[in-house]
Coordinates of N, CA, C and O in Angstrom, one line a residue:
M1 N 0.8 -1.2 0.0 CA 0.0 0.0 0.0 C 0.9 1.2 0.0 O 1.8 1.4 0.8
S2 N 0.7 2.2 -0.9 CA 1.5 3.4 -1.0 C 0.9 4.4 0.0 O -0.3 4.3 0.4
D3 N 1.6 5.5 0.3 CA 1.1 6.5 1.1 C 0.0 7.3 0.6 O -0.8 7.9 1.3
S4 N -0.2 7.2 -0.8 CA -1.3 7.9 -1.4 C -2.6 7.1 -1.4 O -3.7 7.6 -1.9
T5 N -2.6 5.9 -1.0 CA -3.8 5.0 -1.0 C -4.7 5.5 0.0 O -4.3 5.7 1.2
P6 N -6.0 5.8 -0.4 CA -7.0 6.2 0.7 C -7.2 5.1 1.7 O -7.1 3.9 1.3
Q7 N -7.3 5.5 2.9 CA -7.5 4.5 4.0 C -9.0 4.2 4.2 O -9.7 5.0 4.6
T8 N -9.3 3.0 3.8 CA -10.7 2.5 4.0 C -10.7 1.7 5.3 O -9.6 1.4 5.9
P9 N -11.9 1.3 5.8 CA -11.8 0.5 7.0 C -11.0 -0.8 6.9 O -10.4 -1.2 7.8
Q10 N -10.8 -1.3 5.7 CA -10.0 -2.5 5.5 C -8.5 -2.2 5.5 O -7.7 -3.1 5.8
T11 N -8.1 -1.0 5.1 CA -6.7 -0.7 5.0 C -6.2 0.2 6.1 O -5.0 0.5 6.2
R12 N -7.0 0.8 6.9 CA -6.6 1.7 7.9 C -5.8 1.0 9.0 O -6.1 -0.1 9.3
Q13 N -4.7 1.7 9.4 CA -3.9 1.0 10.5 C -4.7 1.1 11.8 O -5.2 2.1 12.2
T14 N -4.7 -0.1 12.4 CA -5.3 -0.2 13.8 C -4.2 0.0 14.8 O -3.0 0.0 14.5
P15 N -4.6 0.3 16.1 CA -3.5 0.4 17.1 C -2.6 -0.9 17.1 O -1.4 -0.7 17.3
Q16 N -3.2 -2.0 16.9 CA -2.3 -3.2 16.9 C -1.3 -3.2 15.8 O -0.2 -3.6 16.0
T17 N -1.7 -2.8 14.6 CA -0.7 -2.8 13.5 C 0.3 -1.7 13.7 O 1.5 -1.9 13.4
R18 N 0.0 -0.6 14.3 CA 1.0 0.4 14.5 C 1.9 -0.1 15.6 O 3.1 0.1 15.4
Q19 N 1.5 -0.7 16.6 CA 2.3 -1.2 17.7 C 3.3 -2.2 17.1 O 4.5 -2.2 17.4
S20 N 2.8 -3.2 16.4 CA 3.7 -4.3 15.9 C 4.7 -3.7 15.0 O 5.8 -4.3 14.9
A21 N 4.5 -2.6 14.3 CA 5.5 -2.1 13.4 C 6.6 -1.3 14.2 O 7.7 -1.1 13.7
Q22 N 6.3 -0.9 15.4 CA 7.3 -0.2 16.2 C 8.1 -1.1 17.1 O 9.3 -1.0 17.1
T23 N 7.4 -1.8 18.0 CA 8.1 -2.6 19.0 C 7.4 -3.9 19.2 O 6.2 -3.8 19.5
P24 N 8.0 -5.1 19.1 CA 7.3 -6.3 19.4 C 6.8 -6.3 20.8 O 7.5 -6.1 21.8
A25 N 5.5 -6.5 21.0 CA 4.9 -6.4 22.3 C 5.4 -7.5 23.3 O 5.5 -7.2 24.5
D26 N 5.9 -8.6 22.7 CA 6.4 -9.6 23.6 C 7.7 -9.2 24.3 O 8.1 -9.8 25.3
T27 N 8.4 -8.2 23.8 CA 9.7 -7.8 24.4 C 9.5 -6.7 25.4 O 10.4 -6.4 26.2
R28 N 8.3 -6.0 25.4 CA 8.1 -4.8 26.1 C 8.1 -5.2 27.6 O 7.6 -6.2 28.1
L29 N 8.7 -4.2 28.4 CA 8.7 -4.4 29.9 C 8.2 -3.2 30.6 O 8.5 -2.0 30.2
L30 N 7.4 -3.4 31.6 CA 6.9 -2.3 32.4 C 7.4 -2.5 33.8 O 7.2 -3.6 34.4
F31 N 8.0 -1.5 34.4 CA 8.4 -1.5 35.8 C 7.6 -0.6 36.6 O 7.3 0.5 36.2
R32 N 7.2 -1.1 37.8 CA 6.5 -0.3 38.8 C 7.3 -0.3 40.1 O 7.5 -1.4 40.6
N33 N 7.8 0.8 40.5 CA 8.7 0.9 41.6 C 8.0 1.7 42.7 O 7.8 2.9 42.5
T34 N 7.8 1.1 43.9 CA 7.2 1.9 45.0 C 8.2 2.1 46.0 O 8.9 1.2 46.5
M35 N 8.4 3.4 46.3 CA 9.5 3.8 47.3 C 9.0 4.5 48.5 O 8.0 5.2 48.4
R36 N 9.6 4.2 49.6 CA 9.3 5.0 50.8 C 10.3 6.1 50.9 O 11.6 5.8 51.0
I37 N 9.9 7.3 50.9 CA 10.8 8.5 51.0 C 11.2 8.6 52.5 O 10.4 8.5 53.4
L38 N 12.5 8.8 52.7 CA 13.0 8.9 54.1 C 12.5 10.1 54.8 O 12.4 11.2 54.1
P39 N 12.2 10.1 56.1 CA 11.7 11.2 56.8 C 12.6 12.4 56.6 O 13.8 12.2 56.7
G40 N 12.1 13.6 56.4 CA 12.9 14.8 56.2 C 13.6 14.9 54.9 O 14.3 15.9 54.7
R41 N 13.3 14.0 53.9 CA 14.0 14.0 52.7 C 13.1 14.2 51.5 O 13.5 14.1 50.3
L42 N 11.9 14.7 51.7 CA 10.9 14.8 50.6 C 11.4 15.8 49.5 O 11.4 15.5 48.4
E43 N 11.9 17.0 50.0 CA 12.4 18.0 49.0 C 13.6 17.4 48.2 O 13.7 17.6 47.0
E44 N 14.6 16.8 49.0 CA 15.8 16.3 48.3 C 15.4 15.2 47.3 O 16.0 15.1 46.2
F45 N 14.5 14.3 47.7 CA 14.0 13.3 46.9 C 13.4 13.9 45.6 O 13.8 13.4 44.5
G46 N 12.5 14.9 45.7 CA 11.9 15.5 44.6 C 13.0 16.1 43.6 O 12.9 15.9 42.4
E47 N 14.0 16.7 44.2 CA 15.0 17.3 43.3 C 15.8 16.2 42.6 O 16.1 16.4 41.4
A48 N 16.2 15.2 43.3 CA 16.9 14.1 42.7 C 16.1 13.4 41.6 O 16.7 13.1 40.6
I49 N 14.9 13.1 41.9 CA 14.1 12.4 40.9 C 13.8 13.3 39.7 O 13.8 12.8 38.5
R50 N 13.7 14.6 39.8 CA 13.5 15.5 38.7 C 14.8 15.5 37.8 O 14.7 15.4 36.6
R51 N 15.9 15.5 38.5 CA 17.2 15.4 37.7 C 17.3 14.1 36.9 O 17.7 14.1 35.8
A52 N 17.0 13.0 37.6 CA 17.1 11.7 37.0 C 16.1 11.6 35.8 O 16.5 11.1 34.7
V53 N 14.9 12.1 35.9 CA 13.9 12.0 34.9 C 14.3 12.9 33.7 O 14.2 12.5 32.5
A54 N 14.8 14.1 34.0 CA 15.3 15.0 33.0 C 16.4 14.4 32.2 O 16.5 14.4 30.9
F55 N 17.4 13.7 32.9 CA 18.5 13.0 32.2 C 17.9 11.9 31.3 O 18.3 11.8 30.1
A56 N 17.0 11.1 31.9 CA 16.5 10.0 31.1 C 15.7 10.4 29.9 O 15.8 9.8 28.8
E57 N 15.0 11.5 30.0 CA 14.2 12.0 28.9 C 15.2 12.4 27.7 O 14.8 12.2 26.5
Q58 N 16.3 12.9 28.0 CA 17.3 13.4 27.0 C 18.2 12.2 26.5 O 18.5 12.3 25.3
R59 N 18.5 11.3 27.3 CA 19.6 10.3 26.9 C 19.3 8.9 27.1 O 20.0 8.0 26.5
A60 N 18.3 8.5 27.9 CA 18.1 7.1 28.2 C 17.0 6.5 27.3 O 16.3 7.3 26.6
P61 N 17.0 5.2 27.2 CA 16.1 4.5 26.2 C 14.7 4.3 26.6 O 13.9 3.6 25.8
Q62 N 14.2 4.7 27.8 CA 12.9 4.4 28.2 C 11.9 5.0 27.2 O 12.1 6.1 26.6
I63 N 10.7 4.3 27.0 CA 9.7 4.9 26.2 C 8.8 5.8 27.0 O 8.3 6.8 26.5
L64 N 8.7 5.5 28.3 CA 7.9 6.4 29.2 C 8.5 6.3 30.6 O 8.9 5.2 31.0
V65 N 8.4 7.4 31.3 CA 8.7 7.5 32.7 C 7.7 8.4 33.3 O 7.5 9.5 32.8
D66 N 7.1 7.9 34.4 CA 6.1 8.8 35.2 C 6.4 8.5 36.6 O 6.5 7.3 37.0
V67 N 6.4 9.6 37.4 CA 6.6 9.4 38.9 C 5.5 10.2 39.6 O 5.2 11.3 39.2
F68 N 4.9 9.5 40.6 CA 3.8 10.0 41.4 C 4.2 10.0 42.8 O 4.9 9.1 43.3
V69 N 3.9 11.1 43.6 CA 4.3 11.2 45.0 C 3.1 11.5 45.9 O 2.3 12.4 45.6
D70 N 2.9 10.7 46.9 CA 2.0 10.9 48.0 C 2.8 11.6 49.1 O 3.4 10.8 49.9
E71 N 2.8 12.9 49.2 CA 3.6 13.6 50.2 C 3.3 13.3 51.6 O 4.1 13.1 52.4
A72 N 2.0 13.2 51.9 CA 1.5 12.9 53.2 C 2.0 11.5 53.7 O 2.4 11.4 54.9
A73 N 2.0 10.5 52.8 CA 2.4 9.2 53.2 C 3.9 8.9 53.0 O 4.4 7.9 53.3
L74 N 4.6 9.9 52.4 CA 6.0 9.8 52.0 C 6.2 8.5 51.2 O 7.1 7.7 51.4
R75 N 5.4 8.4 50.1 CA 5.5 7.3 49.2 C 5.6 7.8 47.8 O 4.9 8.8 47.4
A76 N 6.4 7.2 47.0 CA 6.5 7.6 45.6 C 6.4 6.3 44.7 O 6.8 5.2 45.1
T77 N 5.8 6.4 43.6 CA 5.6 5.3 42.6 C 6.1 5.8 41.3 O 5.7 6.8 40.8
S78 N 7.0 5.0 40.7 CA 7.4 5.3 39.3 C 7.1 4.2 38.4 O 7.1 3.0 38.8
F79 N 6.7 4.6 37.2 CA 6.4 3.6 36.1 C 7.5 3.9 35.0 O 7.7 5.0 34.7
Q80 N 8.1 2.8 34.5 CA 9.0 2.9 33.4 C 8.6 1.9 32.4 O 8.5 0.7 32.7
L81 N 8.5 2.3 31.1 CA 8.2 1.4 30.0 C 9.4 1.3 29.1 O 10.0 2.3 28.7
Y82 N 9.8 0.1 28.8 CA 11.0 -0.2 28.0 C 10.6 -1.0 26.8 O 9.7 -1.9 26.9
A83 N 11.3 -0.9 25.7 CA 11.0 -1.7 24.5 C 11.4 -3.1 24.7 O 10.8 -4.0 24.2
D84 N 12.5 -3.3 25.5 CA 13.1 -4.7 25.6 C 14.1 -4.7 26.7 O 14.4 -3.6 27.3
S85 N 14.6 -5.8 27.0 CA 15.6 -6.0 28.1 C 16.9 -5.2 27.8 O 17.5 -4.7 28.7
D86 N 17.3 -5.2 26.5 CA 18.5 -4.4 26.2 C 18.4 -2.9 26.5 O 19.3 -2.3 27.0
S87 N 17.2 -2.4 26.4 CA 16.9 -1.0 26.8 C 17.1 -0.8 28.3 O 17.6 0.2 28.7
V88 N 16.6 -1.8 29.1 CA 16.8 -1.7 30.5 C 18.3 -1.7 30.9 O 18.7 -0.8 31.7
L89 N 19.0 -2.6 30.3 CA 20.5 -2.6 30.6 C 21.2 -1.3 30.2 O 22.1 -0.8 30.9
R90 N 20.8 -0.8 29.0 CA 21.4 0.5 28.6 C 21.0 1.6 29.6 O 21.9 2.4 29.9
H91 N 19.8 1.6 30.0 CA 19.3 2.7 31.0 C 20.2 2.6 32.3 O 20.7 3.6 32.8
W92 N 20.4 1.4 32.8 CA 21.2 1.2 34.0 C 22.6 1.7 33.8 O 23.1 2.4 34.6
Q93 N 23.1 1.4 32.6 CA 24.5 1.8 32.3 C 24.6 3.3 32.3 O 25.5 3.9 32.9
L94 N 23.7 4.0 31.6 CA 23.7 5.5 31.5 C 23.4 6.2 32.7 O 23.9 7.3 33.0
S95 N 22.4 5.7 33.5 CA 21.7 6.5 34.5 C 22.2 6.1 35.9 O 21.6 6.7 36.9
D96 N 23.1 5.2 36.1 CA 23.5 4.8 37.4 C 23.7 5.9 38.4 O 23.2 5.9 39.5
P97 N 24.5 7.0 38.1 CA 24.7 8.0 39.0 C 23.4 8.7 39.5 O 23.3 9.1 40.7
Y98 N 22.5 8.9 38.6 CA 21.2 9.5 38.9 C 20.4 8.6 39.8 O 19.7 9.0 40.7
I99 N 20.4 7.3 39.5 CA 19.7 6.3 40.3 C 20.2 6.3 41.8 O 19.5 6.3 42.7
Q100 N 21.6 6.3 41.9 CA 22.2 6.3 43.2 C 21.8 7.6 44.0 O 21.6 7.5 45.2
D101 N 21.8 8.7 43.3 CA 21.4 10.0 43.9 C 20.0 9.9 44.5 O 19.7 10.3 45.6
V102 N 19.0 9.3 43.7 CA 17.6 9.2 44.2 C 17.6 8.2 45.4 O 16.9 8.5 46.4
M103 N 18.4 7.2 45.3 CA 18.3 6.1 46.4 C 18.9 6.6 47.7 O 18.6 6.0 48.7
E104 N 19.6 7.8 47.7 CA 20.0 8.3 49.0 C 18.9 8.9 49.8 O 19.0 9.1 51.0
H105 N 17.7 9.1 49.2 CA 16.6 9.7 49.8 C 15.4 8.8 50.0 O 14.3 9.3 50.4
C106 N 15.5 7.5 49.6 CA 14.3 6.6 49.7 C 14.8 5.2 49.8 O 16.0 4.9 49.7
E107 N 13.8 4.3 50.1 CA 14.0 2.9 50.1 C 13.0 2.2 49.2 O 11.8 2.6 49.3
V108 N 13.4 1.2 48.5 CA 12.4 0.5 47.6 C 11.6 -0.4 48.5 O 12.1 -1.2 49.3
E109 N 10.3 -0.2 48.5 CA 9.3 -1.1 49.2 C 8.9 -2.3 48.3 O 8.7 -3.4 48.8
R110 N 8.6 -2.0 47.1 CA 8.1 -3.0 46.2 C 8.6 -2.7 44.8 O 8.6 -1.5 44.4
F111 N 9.0 -3.7 44.0 CA 9.5 -3.5 42.7 C 8.8 -4.6 41.8 O 9.1 -5.8 42.0
E112 N 8.0 -4.2 40.9 CA 7.2 -5.1 40.1 C 7.7 -5.0 38.6 O 7.8 -3.9 38.1
V113 N 7.9 -6.1 38.0 CA 8.3 -6.2 36.6 C 7.2 -6.9 35.9 O 6.8 -8.0 36.3
F114 N 6.7 -6.3 34.9 CA 5.7 -6.8 34.0 C 6.3 -7.1 32.7 O 6.8 -6.2 32.0
G115 N 6.2 -8.4 32.2 CA 6.8 -8.8 31.0 C 7.8 -9.9 31.2 O 7.7 -10.5 32.3
R116 N 8.6 -10.2 30.3 CA 9.5 -11.3 30.4 C 11.0 -10.8 30.2 O 11.5 -10.8 29.1
P117 N 11.6 -10.4 31.3 CA 12.9 -9.8 31.2 C 14.0 -10.9 30.9 O 13.7 -12.1 31.3
S118 N 15.1 -10.5 30.4 CA 16.2 -11.4 30.1 C 16.8 -11.8 31.4 O 16.6 -11.2 32.5
R119 N 17.6 -12.8 31.4 CA 18.4 -13.3 32.6 C 19.3 -12.1 33.1 O 19.4 -11.9 34.3
A120 N 19.9 -11.4 32.2 CA 20.8 -10.3 32.6 C 20.0 -9.2 33.4 O 20.5 -8.7 34.4
V121 N 18.8 -8.9 33.0 CA 17.9 -7.9 33.7 C 17.6 -8.5 35.1 O 17.7 -7.9 36.1
L122 N 17.1 -9.8 35.1 CA 16.8 -10.4 36.4 C 17.9 -10.4 37.3 O 17.8 -10.2 38.5
D123 N 19.1 -10.7 36.8 CA 20.3 -10.7 37.7 C 20.7 -9.3 38.2 O 21.3 -9.2 39.3
G124 N 20.2 -8.3 37.5 CA 20.5 -6.9 38.0 C 19.5 -6.4 39.0 O 19.7 -5.3 39.5
L125 N 18.4 -7.1 39.2 CA 17.4 -6.7 40.1 C 17.6 -7.3 41.5 O 18.0 -8.5 41.6
P126 N 17.2 -6.6 42.5 CA 17.4 -7.2 43.9 C 16.4 -8.3 44.2 O 15.3 -8.2 43.8
A127 N 17.0 -9.4 44.8 CA 16.1 -10.5 45.2 C 15.7 -10.2 46.6 O 16.5 -10.5 47.5
R128 N 14.6 -9.6 46.8 CA 14.1 -9.3 48.2 C 12.6 -9.4 48.2 O 12.0 -9.3 47.2
P129 N 12.0 -9.4 49.4 CA 10.6 -9.3 49.5 C 10.0 -8.1 48.8 O 10.7 -7.0 48.8
G130 N 8.9 -8.2 48.1 CA 8.3 -7.1 47.4 C 8.8 -7.1 45.9 O 8.3 -6.2 45.2
F131 N 9.6 -8.0 45.5 CA 10.1 -8.0 44.1 C 9.3 -9.1 43.4 O 9.2 -10.3 43.8
T132 N 8.6 -8.7 42.3 CA 7.8 -9.7 41.6 C 8.0 -9.5 40.1 O 8.3 -8.5 39.6
V133 N 7.8 -10.6 39.3 CA 7.8 -10.6 37.9 C 6.5 -11.3 37.4 O 6.2 -12.4 37.9
T134 N 5.7 -10.6 36.6 CA 4.4 -11.1 36.1 C 4.5 -11.1 34.6 O 4.7 -10.1 33.9
P135 N 4.4 -12.3 33.9 CA 4.5 -12.4 32.5 C 3.3 -11.7 31.8 O 2.2 -11.7 32.4
R136 N 3.6 -11.2 30.6 CA 2.6 -10.5 29.8 C 1.6 -11.5 29.2 O 2.1 -12.6 28.7
L137 N 0.4 -11.2 29.2 CA -0.6 -12.1 28.5 C -0.9 -11.5 27.1 O -0.8 -12.2 26.1
T138 N -1.4 -10.2 27.1 CA -1.7 -9.6 25.8 C -1.8 -8.1 26.0 O -1.7 -7.6 27.1
G139 N -1.9 -7.4 24.9 CA -2.0 -5.9 25.0 C -1.5 -5.3 23.7 O -1.2 -5.9 22.7
Y140 N -1.6 -3.9 23.7 CA -1.0 -3.2 22.6 C -0.6 -1.8 23.1 O -0.9 -1.4 24.3
A141 N 0.1 -1.1 22.3 CA 0.6 0.3 22.7 C 0.3 1.3 21.6 O 0.5 1.0 20.4
T142 N -0.3 2.4 22.0 CA -0.4 3.6 21.1 C 0.1 4.7 21.9 O -0.7 5.3 22.7
L143 N 1.3 5.1 21.9 CA 1.8 6.2 22.7 C 2.1 7.4 21.8 O 2.9 8.3 22.2
N144 N 1.4 7.6 20.7 CA 1.5 8.7 19.9 C 0.8 9.9 20.6 O -0.4 9.8 21.0
T145 N 1.5 11.0 20.7 CA 0.9 12.2 21.2 C 0.1 13.0 20.1 O 0.4 12.7 18.9
A146 N -0.7 13.9 20.4 CA -1.4 14.7 19.4 C -0.4 15.4 18.4 O -0.6 15.5 17.2
A147 N 0.7 15.9 19.0 CA 1.7 16.5 18.1 C 2.3 15.6 17.1 O 2.6 15.9 16.0
Q148 N 2.6 14.3 17.6 CA 3.2 13.3 16.7 C 2.2 12.9 15.6 O 2.5 12.7 14.5
Q149 N 0.9 12.8 16.0 CA -0.1 12.4 15.0 C -0.3 13.5 13.9 O -0.7 13.2 12.8
A150 N -0.1 14.8 14.3 CA -0.3 15.9 13.4 C 0.8 16.0 12.3 O 0.6 16.5 11.2
S151 N 2.0 15.4 12.7 CA 3.1 15.5 11.7 C 3.1 14.5 10.7 O 2.4 13.6 10.6

């Protein structure tokens, strides 16, 4: 099909065909990290996590990073989406100083991995209570923003 072919219901790209053309869903990994912010460190934690996310946005391979903070409970939750295990390993290599800076102000309470990480990724994760791996069953991704769709 050429770019000039009108898109009918039979030829229009669905979210599933867009996703499969970008990243095989079976390799995708989603991390959910729940952290307890140390007492008296909320401001420092916020500064460190903002620096880490700004660095990742410019240089690291994550598809998505989102961090949420419950200030009253001193809890933070981050979500990170990766194309594959190689992207995780690359992120760790590039971002280690930023990760260490954040970890000075918090403790990991729960770390959940969704997908099927490689042995190298599993070996790099801590084996402790609160660490889980849940294999993917099905899904799709459409992470196009309105700006990307307009171009």
